[in-house]
Short mmCIF file of C-alpha atoms in Angstrom, two decimals:
data_model
loop_
_atom_site.label_atom_id
_atom_site.label_comp_id
_atom_site.label_asym_id
_atom_site.label_seq_id
_atom_site.Cartn_x
_atom_site.Cartn_y
_atom_site.Cartn_z
CA MET D 390 -58.80 -241.34 -115.60
CA ALA D 391 -58.32 -238.41 -113.13
CA ALA D 392 -55.57 -238.88 -110.49
CA HIS D 393 -55.93 -239.54 -107.32
CA PRO D 394 -56.58 -235.97 -105.38
CA ARG D 395 -53.76 -237.06 -102.80
CA ALA D 396 -51.59 -239.33 -105.45
CA ARG D 397 -48.93 -236.23 -104.96
CA TYR D 398 -48.35 -236.68 -101.14
CA GLN D 399 -48.81 -240.78 -101.44
CA TYR D 400 -44.97 -240.90 -99.56
CA ILE D 401 -46.29 -238.48 -96.79
CA ASP D 402 -49.49 -240.22 -96.60
CA ASN D 403 -47.22 -243.45 -95.27
CA PHE D 404 -46.48 -241.78 -92.26
CA LEU D 405 -50.01 -240.34 -91.66
CA ASN D 406 -51.90 -243.57 -92.20
CA LYS D 407 -50.49 -246.06 -89.46
CA PRO D 408 -48.43 -245.39 -86.00
CA GLY D 409 -44.89 -245.77 -85.77
CA PRO D 410 -42.53 -246.95 -82.87
CA THR D 411 -42.24 -242.88 -81.38
CA THR D 412 -45.69 -241.69 -82.40
CA ASP D 413 -47.56 -239.81 -79.72
CA PRO D 414 -50.01 -241.80 -77.92
CA ASP D 415 -52.57 -239.18 -79.03
CA PHE D 416 -51.61 -239.84 -82.70
CA VAL D 417 -54.98 -240.63 -84.95
CA PRO D 418 -53.74 -242.27 -87.98
CA GLY D 419 -55.82 -242.01 -91.64
CA ALA D 420 -58.20 -239.33 -92.48
CA PRO D 421 -58.70 -237.07 -89.40
CA THR D 422 -54.63 -236.24 -89.08
CA ILE D 423 -54.53 -235.71 -93.02
CA ALA D 424 -57.52 -233.58 -92.77
CA SER D 425 -55.53 -231.52 -89.73
CA LEU D 426 -52.67 -231.15 -91.65
CA GLU D 427 -54.54 -229.91 -94.85
CA ALA D 428 -56.54 -227.04 -92.49
CA SER D 429 -53.45 -226.03 -90.55
CA LYS D 430 -52.90 -222.15 -91.45
CA VAL D 431 -49.14 -221.84 -91.00
CA LEU D 432 -46.95 -218.50 -91.25
CA VAL D 433 -43.80 -218.41 -93.06
CA ILE D 434 -41.66 -215.14 -92.16
CA GLY D 435 -39.17 -214.34 -94.86
CA ALA D 436 -39.35 -215.03 -98.57
CA GLY D 437 -35.46 -214.76 -99.13
CA GLY D 438 -32.86 -217.88 -99.88
CA LEU D 439 -34.65 -219.88 -96.88
CA GLY D 440 -38.02 -219.12 -97.13
CA CYS D 441 -37.84 -219.81 -100.94
CA GLU D 442 -37.02 -223.57 -100.09
CA ILE D 443 -39.54 -223.56 -96.92
CA LEU D 444 -42.26 -222.68 -99.04
CA LYS D 445 -41.81 -225.45 -101.68
CA ASN D 446 -41.22 -227.79 -98.76
CA LEU D 447 -44.51 -226.54 -97.07
CA ALA D 448 -46.55 -226.84 -100.29
CA MET D 449 -45.10 -230.64 -101.18
CA SER D 450 -45.60 -231.72 -97.57
CA GLY D 451 -49.71 -231.47 -97.69
CA PHE D 452 -49.75 -227.80 -95.99
CA ARG D 453 -52.63 -226.09 -97.75
CA ASP D 454 -53.01 -222.92 -96.29
CA ILE D 455 -49.85 -221.16 -96.23
CA HIS D 456 -49.17 -217.10 -95.56
CA VAL D 457 -45.99 -215.58 -96.56
CA ILE D 458 -44.21 -212.16 -95.16
CA ASP D 459 -41.54 -210.42 -96.48
CA MET D 460 -40.60 -206.55 -96.63
CA ASP D 461 -37.96 -206.92 -99.41
CA THR D 462 -37.99 -206.76 -103.23
CA ILE D 463 -36.01 -209.07 -105.26
CA ASP D 464 -32.65 -208.05 -106.59
CA VAL D 465 -30.32 -209.26 -109.24
CA SER D 466 -28.16 -210.81 -106.78
CA ASN D 467 -30.91 -212.99 -105.26
CA LEU D 468 -31.44 -215.04 -108.43
CA ASN D 469 -28.48 -217.59 -108.17
CA ARG D 470 -29.99 -219.30 -104.82
CA GLN D 471 -33.70 -217.90 -104.32
CA PHE D 472 -34.75 -220.06 -107.13
CA LEU D 473 -38.38 -219.17 -107.22
CA PHE D 474 -37.25 -216.01 -108.75
CA ARG D 475 -36.64 -214.81 -112.45
CA LYS D 476 -34.93 -212.02 -113.97
CA ASP D 477 -37.82 -210.45 -114.99
CA ASP D 478 -38.92 -210.40 -111.54
CA VAL D 479 -36.45 -208.11 -110.29
CA GLY D 480 -37.73 -205.23 -108.51
CA LYS D 481 -41.23 -207.04 -107.37
CA SER D 482 -42.38 -208.07 -104.11
CA LYS D 483 -40.50 -211.08 -102.70
CA ALA D 484 -43.64 -212.93 -100.95
CA GLU D 485 -45.84 -211.95 -103.91
CA VAL D 486 -43.55 -213.45 -106.35
CA ALA D 487 -42.81 -216.48 -104.34
CA ALA D 488 -46.50 -217.08 -103.56
CA ALA D 489 -47.39 -216.89 -107.43
CA THR D 490 -44.53 -219.50 -108.22
CA VAL D 491 -45.30 -222.11 -105.90
CA THR D 492 -49.37 -221.89 -106.59
CA SER D 493 -48.41 -222.12 -110.12
CA ARG D 494 -46.78 -225.59 -109.30
CA CYS D 495 -48.91 -226.54 -106.68
CA LYS D 496 -52.63 -225.66 -107.45
CA ASP D 497 -54.23 -227.41 -104.41
CA VAL D 498 -52.28 -224.83 -102.39
CA LYS D 499 -53.25 -221.56 -101.25
CA ILE D 500 -50.46 -218.99 -100.31
CA THR D 501 -51.41 -215.68 -99.26
CA PRO D 502 -48.73 -213.13 -99.51
CA PHE D 503 -48.03 -210.02 -97.29
CA ASN D 504 -45.76 -207.13 -98.64
CA GLY D 505 -44.34 -205.28 -95.41
CA LYS D 506 -42.95 -205.53 -92.00
CA ILE D 507 -43.67 -208.19 -89.05
CA GLN D 508 -44.07 -205.38 -86.62
CA ASP D 509 -46.84 -203.62 -88.88
CA LYS D 510 -48.83 -206.75 -87.78
CA ASP D 511 -50.75 -206.96 -84.62
CA GLU D 512 -51.76 -210.14 -82.21
CA ASP D 513 -54.83 -210.77 -83.56
CA PHE D 514 -53.24 -211.35 -87.09
CA TYR D 515 -50.45 -213.74 -85.34
CA MET D 516 -53.32 -215.68 -83.43
CA GLN D 517 -54.79 -216.96 -86.38
CA PHE D 518 -51.85 -219.54 -87.36
CA LYS D 519 -51.46 -222.98 -85.80
CA LEU D 520 -47.43 -222.36 -85.75
CA ILE D 521 -44.78 -219.86 -87.14
CA ILE D 522 -42.22 -220.73 -89.32
CA CYS D 523 -38.94 -218.01 -89.47
CA GLY D 524 -36.43 -217.82 -92.38
CA LEU D 525 -35.26 -214.70 -91.40
CA ASP D 526 -31.50 -213.19 -91.85
CA SER D 527 -31.94 -210.52 -88.70
CA ILE D 528 -31.75 -211.07 -85.19
CA GLU D 529 -33.62 -208.22 -84.42
CA ALA D 530 -36.57 -209.30 -86.14
CA ARG D 531 -35.92 -212.72 -84.63
CA ARG D 532 -36.20 -210.84 -81.30
CA TRP D 533 -39.26 -209.16 -82.13
CA ILE D 534 -41.59 -212.06 -83.31
CA ASN D 535 -40.01 -214.02 -80.23
CA ALA D 536 -41.37 -211.32 -77.85
CA THR D 537 -44.58 -211.20 -79.62
CA LEU D 538 -45.25 -214.91 -79.32
CA VAL D 539 -44.44 -214.91 -75.82
CA SER D 540 -46.58 -211.92 -74.49
CA MET D 541 -49.65 -213.72 -76.86
CA VAL D 542 -49.77 -216.53 -74.24
CA ASP D 543 -52.54 -216.77 -72.17
CA MET D 544 -52.83 -219.98 -69.68
CA GLU D 545 -56.38 -220.42 -69.84
CA ASN D 546 -56.17 -220.40 -73.76
CA PRO D 547 -53.86 -223.23 -75.17
CA GLU D 548 -54.77 -222.05 -78.39
CA SER D 549 -52.75 -218.65 -77.65
CA LEU D 550 -49.36 -220.88 -77.59
CA LYS D 551 -47.92 -220.68 -81.32
CA PRO D 552 -45.02 -222.72 -81.62
CA LEU D 553 -42.04 -221.48 -83.34
CA VAL D 554 -39.82 -223.15 -85.75
CA ASP D 555 -37.07 -220.94 -86.48
CA GLY D 556 -33.99 -221.66 -89.14
CA GLY D 557 -30.95 -219.58 -89.76
CA THR D 558 -28.04 -219.81 -92.06
CA GLU D 559 -24.43 -218.49 -92.34
CA GLY D 560 -22.19 -219.69 -95.17
CA PHE D 561 -21.66 -223.42 -94.42
CA LYS D 562 -23.27 -223.43 -90.89
CA GLY D 563 -26.94 -223.56 -90.03
CA GLN D 564 -29.60 -223.89 -86.97
CA ALA D 565 -33.14 -225.50 -86.67
CA ARG D 566 -34.95 -224.94 -83.61
CA VAL D 567 -38.50 -225.32 -81.99
CA ILE D 568 -39.78 -222.68 -79.58
CA LEU D 569 -43.06 -222.89 -77.62
CA PRO D 570 -43.35 -219.72 -76.08
CA THR D 571 -43.33 -219.73 -72.15
CA LEU D 572 -42.22 -223.65 -71.75
CA THR D 573 -38.80 -223.98 -73.60
CA SER D 574 -36.03 -221.95 -73.94
CA CYS D 575 -36.67 -218.78 -76.34
CA ILE D 576 -34.57 -216.84 -78.71
CA GLU D 577 -33.85 -214.13 -75.84
CA CYS D 578 -32.68 -217.19 -73.68
CA GLN D 579 -30.38 -218.37 -76.57
CA LEU D 580 -29.16 -214.62 -77.56
CA ASP D 581 -25.73 -215.02 -76.36
CA MET D 582 -25.10 -217.45 -79.17
CA HIS D 583 -25.31 -215.06 -81.84
CA ALA D 584 -22.81 -212.78 -80.66
CA PRO D 585 -22.30 -209.47 -82.46
CA ARG D 586 -18.97 -209.33 -84.50
CA PRO D 587 -16.03 -207.87 -82.75
CA ALA D 588 -15.54 -204.28 -84.07
CA VAL D 589 -12.05 -203.20 -85.76
CA PRO D 590 -10.58 -200.61 -83.94
CA LEU D 591 -10.34 -197.20 -85.63
CA CYS D 592 -6.85 -196.67 -85.21
CA THR D 593 -6.04 -199.96 -87.45
CA LEU D 594 -8.76 -198.33 -90.04
CA ALA D 595 -7.34 -195.12 -89.90
CA THR D 596 -3.71 -196.02 -89.85
CA ILE D 597 -2.64 -199.53 -91.02
CA PRO D 598 -5.37 -201.45 -92.93
CA ARG D 599 -4.38 -205.12 -93.21
CA GLN D 600 -7.58 -206.46 -95.28
CA PRO D 601 -10.20 -205.22 -98.11
CA GLU D 602 -12.71 -205.09 -95.41
CA HIS D 603 -10.53 -202.36 -93.36
CA CYS D 604 -10.82 -200.44 -96.45
CA ILE D 605 -14.75 -200.58 -96.78
CA GLU D 606 -15.12 -199.89 -93.20
CA TRP D 607 -12.73 -196.83 -93.44
CA ALA D 608 -14.56 -195.83 -96.03
CA LYS D 609 -18.03 -196.07 -94.43
CA ILE D 610 -16.96 -194.61 -90.92
CA ILE D 611 -14.29 -192.10 -91.51
CA ALA D 612 -14.59 -190.87 -95.38
CA TRP D 613 -18.08 -190.40 -95.16
CA GLU D 614 -18.14 -188.77 -91.93
CA GLU D 615 -15.43 -186.10 -93.32
CA GLN D 616 -16.73 -186.02 -97.17
CA ARG D 617 -20.65 -186.60 -96.75
CA LYS D 618 -21.37 -185.64 -93.09
CA ASP D 619 -24.58 -183.91 -94.09
CA THR D 620 -25.90 -186.91 -96.23
CA VAL D 621 -27.52 -189.96 -94.26
CA LEU D 622 -25.91 -192.99 -95.18
CA ASP D 623 -28.60 -195.11 -97.13
CA THR D 624 -26.95 -198.93 -97.37
CA ASP D 625 -29.77 -199.57 -100.38
CA ASP D 626 -29.17 -196.82 -102.64
CA PRO D 627 -26.72 -197.65 -105.26
CA GLU D 628 -25.19 -194.37 -105.47
CA HIS D 629 -24.24 -194.69 -102.24
CA ILE D 630 -22.48 -198.18 -102.14
CA THR D 631 -20.68 -196.92 -105.70
CA TRP D 632 -19.27 -193.87 -103.64
CA LEU D 633 -18.06 -196.26 -100.59
CA TYR D 634 -16.80 -198.75 -103.55
CA GLU D 635 -14.65 -196.05 -105.37
CA LYS D 636 -12.90 -195.04 -102.02
CA SER D 637 -12.35 -198.09 -100.49
CA LEU D 638 -10.57 -198.99 -103.70
CA ASN D 639 -8.48 -195.84 -103.69
CA ARG D 640 -7.79 -196.73 -100.14
CA ALA D 641 -6.56 -200.29 -100.79
CA LYS D 642 -4.44 -199.45 -103.93
CA GLU D 643 -2.64 -196.84 -101.46
CA PHE D 644 -1.82 -199.99 -99.32
CA SER D 645 -1.57 -202.20 -101.94
CA ILE D 646 -4.44 -204.60 -100.52
CA PRO D 647 -6.40 -206.74 -103.16
CA GLY D 648 -9.64 -207.47 -102.93
CA VAL D 649 -11.95 -204.78 -102.55
CA THR D 650 -14.86 -205.39 -105.25
CA TYR D 651 -18.34 -203.92 -105.26
CA GLN D 652 -19.99 -207.01 -104.13
CA LEU D 653 -17.35 -206.92 -101.11
CA THR D 654 -18.39 -203.64 -100.29
CA GLN D 655 -22.16 -203.90 -99.98
CA GLY D 656 -21.63 -207.06 -98.32
CA VAL D 657 -19.41 -205.26 -95.60
CA VAL D 658 -21.40 -201.89 -95.63
CA LYS D 659 -24.81 -204.05 -94.92
CA ASN D 660 -23.48 -206.83 -93.37
CA ILE D 661 -24.36 -209.21 -95.97
CA ILE D 662 -23.18 -213.20 -95.06
CA PRO D 663 -22.75 -215.17 -98.34
CA ALA D 664 -25.53 -217.51 -98.60
CA ILE D 665 -24.76 -221.30 -99.70
CA ALA D 666 -27.87 -222.61 -101.50
CA SER D 667 -27.21 -226.15 -99.97
CA THR D 668 -27.04 -224.80 -96.50
CA ASN D 669 -30.51 -223.13 -97.10
CA ALA D 670 -31.75 -226.44 -98.45
CA ILE D 671 -30.52 -228.53 -95.29
CA ILE D 672 -31.90 -226.08 -92.83
CA ALA D 673 -35.28 -225.57 -94.71
CA ALA D 674 -35.79 -229.37 -94.79
CA ALA D 675 -35.26 -229.56 -91.07
CA CYS D 676 -37.62 -226.33 -90.16
CA CYS D 677 -40.26 -228.22 -92.22
CA ASN D 678 -39.65 -231.42 -91.14
CA GLU D 679 -40.53 -230.07 -87.70
CA ALA D 680 -43.50 -227.92 -88.66
CA PHE D 681 -44.88 -231.32 -90.29
CA LYS D 682 -44.38 -233.33 -86.85
CA ILE D 683 -45.84 -230.48 -84.67
CA ALA D 684 -49.15 -230.16 -87.12
CA THR D 685 -49.84 -233.86 -87.37
CA SER D 686 -47.91 -235.40 -83.92
CA CYS D 687 -46.69 -238.36 -86.18
CA ASN D 688 -43.57 -238.37 -84.09
CA PRO D 689 -41.61 -236.21 -81.62
CA TYR D 690 -40.60 -232.67 -82.80
CA LEU D 691 -36.87 -231.06 -82.07
CA THR D 692 -36.17 -230.93 -78.26
CA ASN D 693 -34.94 -228.19 -78.95
CA TYR D 694 -31.50 -227.01 -80.97
CA MET D 695 -29.96 -228.59 -84.06
CA MET D 696 -26.64 -227.03 -85.16
CA TYR D 697 -25.34 -227.99 -88.62
CA THR D 698 -21.79 -227.45 -90.06
CA GLY D 699 -20.63 -228.57 -93.48
CA ASP D 700 -17.42 -226.17 -94.46
CA ASP D 701 -14.82 -229.13 -93.40
CA SER D 702 -17.31 -231.82 -93.29
CA ILE D 703 -21.11 -232.52 -92.70
CA TYR D 704 -21.68 -232.88 -89.00
CA THR D 705 -25.05 -232.23 -87.07
CA TYR D 706 -25.64 -231.77 -83.29
CA THR D 707 -28.67 -231.58 -81.21
CA PHE D 708 -28.96 -230.60 -77.88
CA GLU D 709 -31.73 -228.94 -75.57
CA HIS D 710 -30.81 -225.44 -74.69
CA GLU D 711 -32.39 -224.85 -71.18
CA GLN D 712 -34.69 -221.97 -70.33
CA LYS D 713 -33.27 -219.63 -68.63
CA PRO D 714 -34.94 -217.93 -65.17
CA ASP D 715 -33.33 -214.61 -65.54
CA CYS D 716 -34.68 -214.15 -69.27
CA PRO D 717 -36.11 -210.95 -69.98
CA VAL D 718 -38.73 -212.29 -72.34
CA CYS D 719 -39.76 -215.55 -70.80
CA GLY D 720 -37.98 -215.41 -67.32
CA ASN D 721 -39.28 -213.51 -64.14
CA LEU D 722 -35.47 -212.58 -62.96
CA ALA D 723 -33.50 -209.64 -63.48
CA LYS D 724 -30.22 -210.37 -65.66
CA THR D 725 -27.37 -209.67 -63.72
CA ILE D 726 -24.67 -207.60 -65.51
CA THR D 727 -21.00 -207.28 -63.66
CA VAL D 728 -19.80 -203.21 -64.39
CA ASN D 729 -17.25 -200.84 -63.64
CA PRO D 730 -18.47 -198.31 -61.29
CA ARG D 731 -16.11 -196.05 -62.71
CA HIS D 732 -17.51 -195.95 -66.15
CA THR D 733 -19.96 -193.39 -67.19
CA LEU D 734 -23.52 -193.76 -68.22
CA GLN D 735 -22.50 -193.12 -71.83
CA GLU D 736 -19.87 -195.94 -71.78
CA PHE D 737 -22.23 -198.43 -70.03
CA ILE D 738 -25.19 -197.50 -72.72
CA GLU D 739 -22.42 -198.16 -75.55
CA SER D 740 -21.41 -201.75 -74.01
CA LEU D 741 -25.18 -202.64 -74.22
CA GLY D 742 -24.67 -202.77 -77.85
CA GLU D 743 -21.63 -204.95 -77.91
CA ARG D 744 -22.83 -207.27 -74.91
CA PRO D 745 -23.97 -210.65 -76.51
CA GLU D 746 -26.55 -211.10 -73.86
CA ALA D 747 -28.40 -207.52 -74.60
CA GLN D 748 -27.21 -206.40 -78.00
CA LEU D 749 -29.23 -202.91 -77.44
CA LYS D 750 -28.74 -200.02 -79.89
CA LYS D 751 -31.06 -197.37 -78.44
CA PRO D 752 -31.87 -198.38 -74.81
CA THR D 753 -33.54 -195.91 -72.47
CA LEU D 754 -32.73 -196.19 -69.04
CA ARG D 755 -34.62 -195.79 -65.66
CA THR D 756 -34.50 -197.42 -62.24
CA GLU D 757 -37.27 -197.59 -60.30
CA SER D 758 -37.23 -193.99 -58.34
CA THR D 759 -35.38 -191.95 -61.35
CA SER D 760 -34.64 -191.79 -65.04
CA LEU D 761 -31.39 -192.37 -66.36
CA TYR D 762 -31.67 -191.63 -69.62
CA PHE D 763 -34.05 -191.44 -72.38
CA GLN D 764 -33.37 -191.50 -76.49
CA SER D 765 -36.75 -189.84 -76.96
CA PRO D 766 -38.79 -187.53 -76.89
CA PRO D 767 -36.48 -184.59 -77.44
CA SER D 768 -37.43 -182.81 -74.48
CA LEU D 769 -36.68 -185.66 -72.02
CA GLU D 770 -33.50 -186.58 -73.94
CA GLU D 771 -31.97 -183.03 -73.56
CA GLN D 772 -33.27 -183.19 -69.56
CA THR D 773 -31.68 -186.57 -68.81
CA ARG D 774 -28.28 -185.76 -71.13
CA PRO D 775 -26.41 -184.58 -68.50
CA ASN D 776 -26.18 -187.93 -66.79
CA LEU D 777 -24.37 -189.60 -69.80
CA SER D 778 -20.95 -188.30 -68.33
CA LYS D 779 -21.52 -189.06 -64.71
CA LYS D 780 -20.16 -192.21 -63.48
CA LEU D 781 -22.67 -195.11 -62.96
CA SER D 782 -21.26 -194.95 -58.77
CA GLU D 783 -23.00 -191.72 -58.60
CA LEU D 784 -26.49 -192.79 -60.52
CA ILE D 785 -27.09 -196.24 -58.79
CA SER D 786 -26.20 -198.36 -55.99
CA ASP D 787 -24.37 -201.71 -56.22
CA GLY D 788 -27.07 -204.61 -56.79
CA GLU D 789 -29.67 -201.75 -58.08
CA GLU D 790 -32.12 -202.93 -60.94
CA ILE D 791 -32.64 -201.16 -63.50
CA GLY D 792 -35.22 -200.76 -66.56
CA VAL D 793 -34.09 -200.89 -70.32
CA SER D 794 -36.31 -200.32 -73.16
CA ASP D 795 -35.56 -200.07 -76.87
CA PRO D 796 -37.58 -198.74 -79.75
CA ALA D 797 -36.58 -202.12 -81.98
CA PHE D 798 -38.83 -204.38 -78.99
CA THR D 799 -41.91 -204.72 -77.79
CA ILE D 800 -40.75 -205.55 -74.26
CA ASP D 801 -38.60 -204.03 -71.33
CA PHE D 802 -35.53 -205.50 -70.00
CA LYS D 803 -34.14 -205.71 -66.61
CA PHE D 804 -30.68 -205.91 -65.46
CA LYS D 805 -29.21 -206.10 -61.92
CA LEU D 806 -25.89 -204.02 -62.17
CA VAL D 807 -23.62 -205.39 -59.93
CA PHE D 808 -19.85 -203.36 -59.05
CA GLN D 809 -16.74 -205.07 -60.03
CA SER D 810 -14.93 -205.30 -56.91
#
């Protein structure tokens, strides 16, 4: 006798066939909610360590129409934790292999893979989904999709609001958050929680390295510039990584510093943080739990941030991150930044990459009346280049607002510059 088509989901159906003490008042138990879950079209961004877990969980939770996008191919180093991949898959598209592996086990689930960048898709692509789940390892990509979803919201069309469930891990730490674009705190509101790592002073790298990472940074920043300055460093090129590893190893031997390995060199150069499979599993489960609640209304979803740490013991904490009125994405006020009026425009631009609330790498700046500095095109860059050496007090007035754009993002940022007294 053939098994019932929903035998796989009998435990999940226990949540969907009857209301609970915290169920949404609009929740309709039974067949309508189950049908709605099966019809929900979900996009998963990222098919790496977190994405593999998310895809598996969604397929086992009753979602039938899943899409996944990832630009990466499978590397042998992925195999220890990205369990949907095998040795024979090395070099293939992560999205395509992950989709094929899950659907081979869950034949009633359709997974559509996309091999490419999220920036290559337009708003019409994202508009088709009921919700989006991020399993990314890049702050820049998170900021891009966050800004895109906020810009898509049309107050006259409720369907234009696409909930975003975002998960992230770093070693034994992780977080899951639920974002309702324009209604709740967005990723940009929370950007200062992901401060860039402090840079090591060049004098330390050049004269007194103390850690294996210092030797690797020396090879990347100083040795490469001195010996291969005509070649652009490609962190995905094995020959480039091998060269940096050999230089780092010799540097470490000179100062009797142990611990320089090829894998560590690759990690430092590409800013790779070691991934822990158990952390990925926990955060993916939290994300999929929220996606399930959003799709079915069977229980209230997270409001709106859960942090997890498992290094010394297992600890979680949930809180509501408040929306910021001066958020450049979902707010309507300029963010106030205190600056030294004696600093040059060049120094201010460099500081924008280091400030936790900005983290802009190639900013173009302008006031309401004049262009301060353009990164491109070359003609405008050359025209505005003399401003780089001028003091801020020569270019703007105290409390003046400036507009800042960056090619990595779809939005313009507004900052109000207040001079230090």
